[in-house]
Amino acid sequence: MLTGKQSWVFSNRPVIVSTGVTGGPFEGNGPIADDFDVLFDDLWLGENSYEKAHRQLLEVAANTAFEKGNIKIDDVQFMIAGDLINQITPTSLAARELKLPYFGIFGACSTSMEGLALASFMVNYGGANYILTGATSHNAAVEKQFRYPTEYGGQKPPTAQWTVTGAGVAVVKTNANDESDKGKPVTTTATIGRVIDLGLTDPFNMGGAMAPAAVDTILAHFKDLQIEPSYYDLIVTGDLGKIGNETAFQLLQKEGLGVEREKFRDCGLLVYNDDQPVQSGGSGAGCSATVLYGHILNEMKKGLYNRILVVATGALLSPLTVQQKESIPCIAHAVSIEMNV
């Protein structure tokens, strides 16, 4: 059901029945390492290219979700997923192996919530019984496309962020409204973001560029649904990092939205330790996907949070637009999740 200008309310409360989360060696040294289902000890994953390893991250995450949820792949109707590489090739190659009807999507680092919003919409209205959705990124594959290859040894400014090597997926299903779905997270609403571009051109400051898009979507969410920030136990952005998270919080305060500081977190600040050399924090399409489908949902199941709003942010630039001196268009999509009690 459309509510307000850009939000959906999922009256049937689709269930996140299972998740799968994979990561690389750097993520395995972070504070939420125990929330990954599979951690690989090198960036190659037994492949001969980083792009092929990128594909493996998603395949393993998907198969892990099926195994954890005791789900037969033949029961899944669709796959909705994406990544950051040209033409989302790693995701398409994973879809080739999984052999599921496939929607390939690109929202940069907002892809995780774009996919969850679309999957929830389809399930809510009877378009599918089970949908696999998620997002993935690989540090070495993405860095050489958008910045410089790791081997180049280019120095990064403090505003830069570290691309997460990982994949996070969820299987979203219809809510049977019985005991089997009790105690599981459900999606309740989604707010689809607008493209916001304030003229920033520095590809090493994604957080600063994306913060206004996050704020725009958050403001639209509360306006459309006529609720207050206190409704949620946690509002978590996708990967604004240190610079973007603080910028977004200040902008929200300027707009008069009373978000409590301790309840306004960022996935890019949760995935790595302070002593890891990630400058402003984590980023990448796999950042919000791994942190949400691993760490945050685990925290919800422990009872730490009952209602959360996840706002995944994306910078819609490309190597070509940077070369042509274009500014950086950004977007954010939000999905609210509650525990089915």
Coordinates of C-alpha atoms in Angstrom, one line a residue:
M1 CA 0.0 0.0 0.0
L2 CA 1.4 3.4 -1.0
T3 CA 1.5 5.7 2.0
G4 CA 2.4 9.4 1.5
K5 CA 4.5 10.2 -1.6
Q6 CA 7.3 7.6 -1.6
S7 CA 6.6 4.9 1.1
W8 CA 5.1 1.4 1.1
V9 CA 3.4 -0.3 4.1
F10 CA 3.6 -4.1 4.0
S11 CA 0.4 -5.1 5.7
N12 CA 1.2 -8.8 5.4
R13 CA 4.6 -8.4 7.1
P14 CA 6.9 -10.5 4.9
V15 CA 9.3 -12.7 6.9
I16 CA 13.1 -12.7 6.7
V17 CA 13.2 -16.4 7.2
S18 CA 16.9 -16.9 6.9
T19 CA 20.1 -15.1 6.0
G20 CA 23.6 -15.9 4.7
V21 CA 26.6 -13.7 5.3
T22 CA 30.2 -14.2 3.9
G23 CA 33.3 -12.1 4.4
G24 CA 37.0 -11.9 3.8
P25 CA 40.1 -11.9 6.0
F26 CA 39.9 -8.2 6.9
E27 CA 36.3 -8.6 8.0
G28 CA 37.4 -11.6 10.0
N29 CA 39.6 -9.3 12.1
G30 CA 36.7 -6.9 12.9
P31 CA 34.4 -6.6 15.9
I32 CA 31.5 -8.5 14.4
A33 CA 33.4 -11.4 12.9
D34 CA 31.3 -13.9 14.8
D35 CA 28.2 -12.7 13.0
F36 CA 29.5 -13.9 9.6
D37 CA 28.5 -17.4 8.6
V38 CA 31.5 -18.0 6.4
L39 CA 34.9 -16.1 6.6
F40 CA 37.5 -16.7 3.9
D41 CA 41.2 -16.4 4.8
D42 CA 42.3 -14.8 1.5
L43 CA 40.8 -12.5 -1.1
W44 CA 41.1 -15.1 -4.0
L45 CA 38.7 -17.7 -2.6
G46 CA 40.4 -20.3 -4.7
E47 CA 39.7 -18.4 -7.9
N48 CA 42.2 -17.0 -10.4
S49 CA 40.7 -13.5 -10.4
Y50 CA 39.1 -11.1 -7.9
E51 CA 36.0 -10.8 -9.9
K52 CA 35.4 -14.6 -9.8
A53 CA 36.1 -14.5 -6.1
H54 CA 33.5 -11.8 -5.9
R55 CA 30.9 -14.1 -7.5
Q56 CA 31.8 -16.9 -5.0
L57 CA 31.0 -14.6 -2.1
L58 CA 27.4 -14.3 -3.2
E59 CA 27.0 -17.9 -4.2
V60 CA 28.2 -19.2 -0.9
A61 CA 26.0 -16.7 1.0
A62 CA 23.0 -17.8 -1.0
N63 CA 23.6 -21.5 -0.4
T64 CA 24.2 -20.8 3.3
A65 CA 20.8 -19.0 3.6
F66 CA 19.1 -21.9 1.9
E67 CA 20.8 -24.4 4.2
K68 CA 20.1 -22.4 7.4
G69 CA 16.4 -22.0 6.5
N70 CA 16.0 -25.5 5.3
I71 CA 14.8 -24.1 2.0
K72 CA 14.8 -25.9 -1.3
I73 CA 16.0 -23.8 -4.1
D74 CA 13.1 -25.0 -6.3
D75 CA 10.7 -23.3 -3.8
V76 CA 12.3 -19.9 -4.4
Q77 CA 10.6 -17.9 -7.2
F78 CA 13.0 -15.0 -7.7
M79 CA 16.5 -13.6 -7.0
I80 CA 17.0 -9.8 -6.6
A81 CA 20.6 -8.8 -6.1
G82 CA 23.5 -6.6 -7.4
D83 CA 27.0 -5.4 -6.9
L84 CA 29.3 -2.5 -7.9
I85 CA 31.2 -4.0 -10.8
N86 CA 30.5 -3.0 -14.4
Q87 CA 27.1 -4.4 -15.5
I88 CA 26.8 -6.2 -12.1
T89 CA 28.7 -9.1 -13.7
P90 CA 29.6 -11.0 -10.5
T91 CA 26.0 -11.1 -9.4
S92 CA 24.8 -12.2 -12.9
L93 CA 27.4 -15.0 -12.9
A94 CA 26.2 -16.2 -9.5
A95 CA 22.6 -16.1 -10.8
R96 CA 23.8 -18.3 -13.6
E97 CA 25.0 -20.9 -11.2
L98 CA 21.9 -20.6 -8.9
K99 CA 19.5 -20.9 -11.9
L100 CA 16.9 -18.7 -10.3
P101 CA 14.7 -16.2 -12.2
Y102 CA 16.7 -13.1 -11.8
F103 CA 16.3 -9.4 -11.3
G104 CA 19.7 -7.7 -11.4
I105 CA 19.7 -4.3 -9.7
F106 CA 22.1 -1.5 -9.3
G107 CA 21.8 1.1 -6.5
A108 CA 25.5 1.2 -5.7
C109 CA 25.8 0.7 -1.9
S110 CA 22.0 1.2 -1.5
T111 CA 21.5 -2.1 -3.4
S112 CA 20.8 -4.1 -0.2
M113 CA 17.7 -2.1 0.8
E114 CA 16.6 -1.6 -2.8
G115 CA 16.4 -5.4 -3.1
L116 CA 14.8 -5.9 0.3
A117 CA 12.2 -3.3 -0.5
L118 CA 11.3 -4.8 -3.9
A119 CA 11.3 -8.4 -2.5
S120 CA 9.0 -7.4 0.4
F121 CA 6.7 -5.6 -2.0
M122 CA 6.4 -8.6 -4.3
V123 CA 5.9 -11.1 -1.4
N124 CA 3.4 -8.7 0.3
Y125 CA 1.1 -8.7 -2.7
G126 CA 1.4 -12.4 -3.6
G127 CA 3.9 -12.1 -6.4
A128 CA 6.1 -14.8 -4.8
N129 CA 6.3 -17.1 -1.9
Y130 CA 10.1 -17.0 -1.5
I131 CA 12.6 -14.5 -2.8
L132 CA 16.3 -14.4 -2.4
T133 CA 17.7 -10.9 -2.2
G134 CA 21.1 -9.4 -1.3
A135 CA 24.2 -7.5 -2.3
T136 CA 27.9 -8.1 -2.4
S137 CA 31.3 -6.3 -2.9
H138 CA 34.9 -7.3 -3.0
N139 CA 37.6 -4.9 -1.9
A140 CA 40.3 -5.7 -4.5
A141 CA 37.8 -6.0 -7.4
V142 CA 35.9 -2.7 -6.6
E143 CA 38.9 -0.6 -5.6
K144 CA 40.7 -1.1 -8.9
Q145 CA 37.6 0.0 -10.8
F146 CA 36.6 3.0 -8.8
R147 CA 39.9 4.1 -7.3
Y148 CA 43.3 2.5 -7.8
P149 CA 44.4 -1.2 -7.7
T150 CA 45.8 -2.2 -4.3
E151 CA 49.1 -3.0 -5.9
Y152 CA 49.4 0.7 -7.0
G153 CA 49.8 1.7 -3.4
G154 CA 48.0 5.0 -3.8
Q155 CA 47.7 7.1 -0.6
K156 CA 44.1 7.7 0.5
P157 CA 42.8 10.8 2.4
P158 CA 41.2 10.5 5.8
T159 CA 37.7 10.9 4.2
A160 CA 38.2 7.7 2.1
Q161 CA 36.5 4.4 3.1
W162 CA 37.4 0.7 2.8
T163 CA 35.3 -1.5 0.5
V164 CA 33.9 -4.5 2.4
T165 CA 34.7 -7.9 1.0
G166 CA 31.5 -9.8 1.7
A167 CA 28.0 -10.7 0.7
G168 CA 24.8 -10.6 2.7
V169 CA 21.6 -12.2 1.5
A170 CA 18.1 -12.9 2.9
V171 CA 15.3 -15.2 2.0
V172 CA 12.0 -13.3 2.3
K173 CA 8.8 -15.3 2.5
T174 CA 5.1 -14.9 2.9
N175 CA 4.0 -14.6 6.5
A176 CA 2.0 -17.7 7.5
N177 CA 0.8 -16.0 10.7
D178 CA 1.5 -19.2 12.7
E179 CA 4.0 -20.3 15.3
S180 CA 6.6 -21.1 12.7
D181 CA 7.1 -17.4 11.9
K182 CA 7.1 -16.2 15.5
G183 CA 10.4 -14.7 16.7
K184 CA 11.6 -13.9 13.2
P185 CA 12.2 -10.4 11.7
V186 CA 9.6 -9.1 9.4
T187 CA 9.6 -6.1 7.0
T188 CA 6.9 -3.5 7.7
T189 CA 7.6 -0.5 5.5
A190 CA 9.9 0.9 2.9
T191 CA 10.7 4.4 1.7
I192 CA 12.2 4.7 -1.8
G193 CA 14.7 7.5 -2.1
R194 CA 15.2 10.3 -4.7
V195 CA 18.5 11.0 -6.4
I196 CA 20.1 13.9 -4.5
D197 CA 23.2 15.7 -5.9
L198 CA 24.6 18.7 -4.1
G199 CA 27.6 19.1 -6.4
L200 CA 30.3 17.2 -4.6
T201 CA 32.9 15.7 -6.9
D202 CA 35.5 14.0 -4.7
P203 CA 35.3 10.2 -5.1
F204 CA 37.3 9.8 -1.9
N205 CA 34.5 11.4 0.2
M206 CA 31.5 9.2 -0.4
G207 CA 30.2 9.7 3.1
G208 CA 29.9 13.5 2.6
A209 CA 28.3 13.1 -0.8
M210 CA 25.7 10.5 0.4
A211 CA 24.7 12.1 3.7
P212 CA 22.1 14.5 2.1
A213 CA 20.5 11.6 0.3
A214 CA 20.2 9.6 3.6
V215 CA 18.6 12.7 5.3
D216 CA 16.2 13.2 2.4
T217 CA 14.9 9.6 2.6
I218 CA 14.7 9.6 6.4
L219 CA 12.7 12.9 6.4
A220 CA 10.4 11.4 3.8
H221 CA 9.9 8.2 5.8
F222 CA 8.8 10.0 8.9
K223 CA 6.6 12.5 6.9
D224 CA 4.9 9.7 4.9
L225 CA 4.2 7.5 7.8
Q226 CA 3.4 10.2 10.4
I227 CA 5.6 8.7 13.1
E228 CA 8.4 10.0 15.3
P229 CA 12.1 8.8 15.4
S230 CA 11.4 7.5 18.9
Y231 CA 9.3 4.8 17.2
Y232 CA 12.5 3.0 16.4
D233 CA 15.1 1.5 18.7
L234 CA 17.8 2.0 16.1
I235 CA 18.2 4.0 12.8
V236 CA 21.2 2.7 10.9
T237 CA 22.6 4.1 7.7
G238 CA 24.4 2.0 5.1
D239 CA 27.9 3.2 4.9
L240 CA 28.3 6.9 5.5
G241 CA 31.4 6.4 7.6
K242 CA 32.7 8.9 10.2
I243 CA 32.3 12.0 8.0
G244 CA 28.9 11.1 6.5
N245 CA 27.4 9.8 9.7
E246 CA 28.2 13.0 11.6
T247 CA 27.1 15.2 8.7
A248 CA 23.8 13.3 8.4
F249 CA 23.1 13.7 12.1
Q250 CA 23.8 17.4 12.0
L251 CA 21.5 17.8 9.0
L252 CA 18.7 15.9 10.8
Q253 CA 19.1 18.2 13.8
K254 CA 19.0 21.2 11.6
E255 CA 15.7 19.9 10.0
G256 CA 14.3 19.6 13.5
L257 CA 14.1 15.8 13.5
G258 CA 14.8 14.6 17.1
V259 CA 17.0 11.6 16.4
E260 CA 18.9 10.5 19.5
R261 CA 22.6 10.3 18.9
E262 CA 23.1 6.9 20.4
K263 CA 20.3 5.5 18.3
F264 CA 21.8 6.8 15.0
R265 CA 24.5 4.3 13.9
D266 CA 26.2 3.4 10.6
C267 CA 27.1 0.0 9.2
G268 CA 30.4 1.4 8.0
L269 CA 31.4 2.1 11.5
L270 CA 30.4 -1.3 12.9
V271 CA 32.2 -3.7 10.6
Y272 CA 35.9 -2.7 11.5
N273 CA 37.9 -2.0 14.6
D274 CA 39.3 1.5 15.3
D275 CA 42.8 0.2 14.8
Q276 CA 42.1 -1.2 11.3
P277 CA 43.4 1.2 8.6
V278 CA 40.0 2.0 7.0
Q279 CA 40.2 5.8 7.3
S280 CA 36.6 6.9 7.6
G281 CA 35.0 3.4 7.8
G282 CA 33.6 0.6 5.7
S283 CA 31.7 1.0 2.4
G284 CA 30.6 -1.1 -0.6
A285 CA 27.4 -2.8 -1.6
G286 CA 28.3 -5.7 0.8
C287 CA 28.7 -3.3 3.8
S288 CA 25.1 -2.8 4.8
A289 CA 24.2 -6.2 3.5
T290 CA 26.6 -8.1 5.8
V291 CA 26.1 -5.9 8.8
L292 CA 22.3 -6.1 8.7
Y293 CA 21.9 -9.7 7.7
G294 CA 24.5 -10.8 10.2
H295 CA 25.2 -8.6 13.2
I296 CA 22.1 -6.4 13.5
L297 CA 19.5 -9.2 12.9
N298 CA 21.4 -11.3 15.5
E299 CA 21.1 -8.4 17.9
M300 CA 17.4 -8.2 17.2
K301 CA 17.0 -11.9 17.9
K302 CA 18.7 -11.4 21.3
G303 CA 16.1 -8.8 22.2
L304 CA 18.4 -5.7 21.9
Y305 CA 16.2 -4.1 19.3
N306 CA 12.5 -4.6 18.4
R307 CA 12.1 -2.0 15.7
I308 CA 14.8 -0.7 13.4
L309 CA 15.0 1.5 10.3
V310 CA 17.8 0.6 7.8
V311 CA 18.8 3.3 5.4
A312 CA 21.3 2.1 2.8
T313 CA 23.0 4.8 0.9
G314 CA 24.6 4.7 -2.6
A315 CA 26.8 7.0 -4.7
L316 CA 25.7 6.6 -8.3
L317 CA 29.0 7.5 -9.9
S318 CA 31.1 5.6 -12.4
P319 CA 34.7 5.8 -13.6
L320 CA 33.4 7.5 -16.7
T321 CA 31.5 10.2 -14.8
V322 CA 34.5 10.9 -12.6
Q323 CA 36.7 11.3 -15.8
Q324 CA 34.2 13.7 -17.3
K325 CA 34.2 15.8 -14.1
E326 CA 30.6 15.1 -13.2
S327 CA 29.3 15.6 -9.7
I328 CA 28.2 12.6 -7.7
P329 CA 24.4 11.8 -7.7
C330 CA 23.4 9.8 -4.5
I331 CA 20.4 7.9 -3.3
A332 CA 19.2 6.1 -0.2
H333 CA 16.5 3.5 0.4
A334 CA 15.0 2.7 3.8
V335 CA 13.3 -0.5 5.1
S336 CA 11.9 -0.9 8.5
I337 CA 12.2 -4.3 10.3
E338 CA 10.4 -5.5 13.4
M339 CA 10.5 -8.7 15.4
N340 CA 7.4 -10.8 14.8
V341 CA 6.2 -11.4 18.4

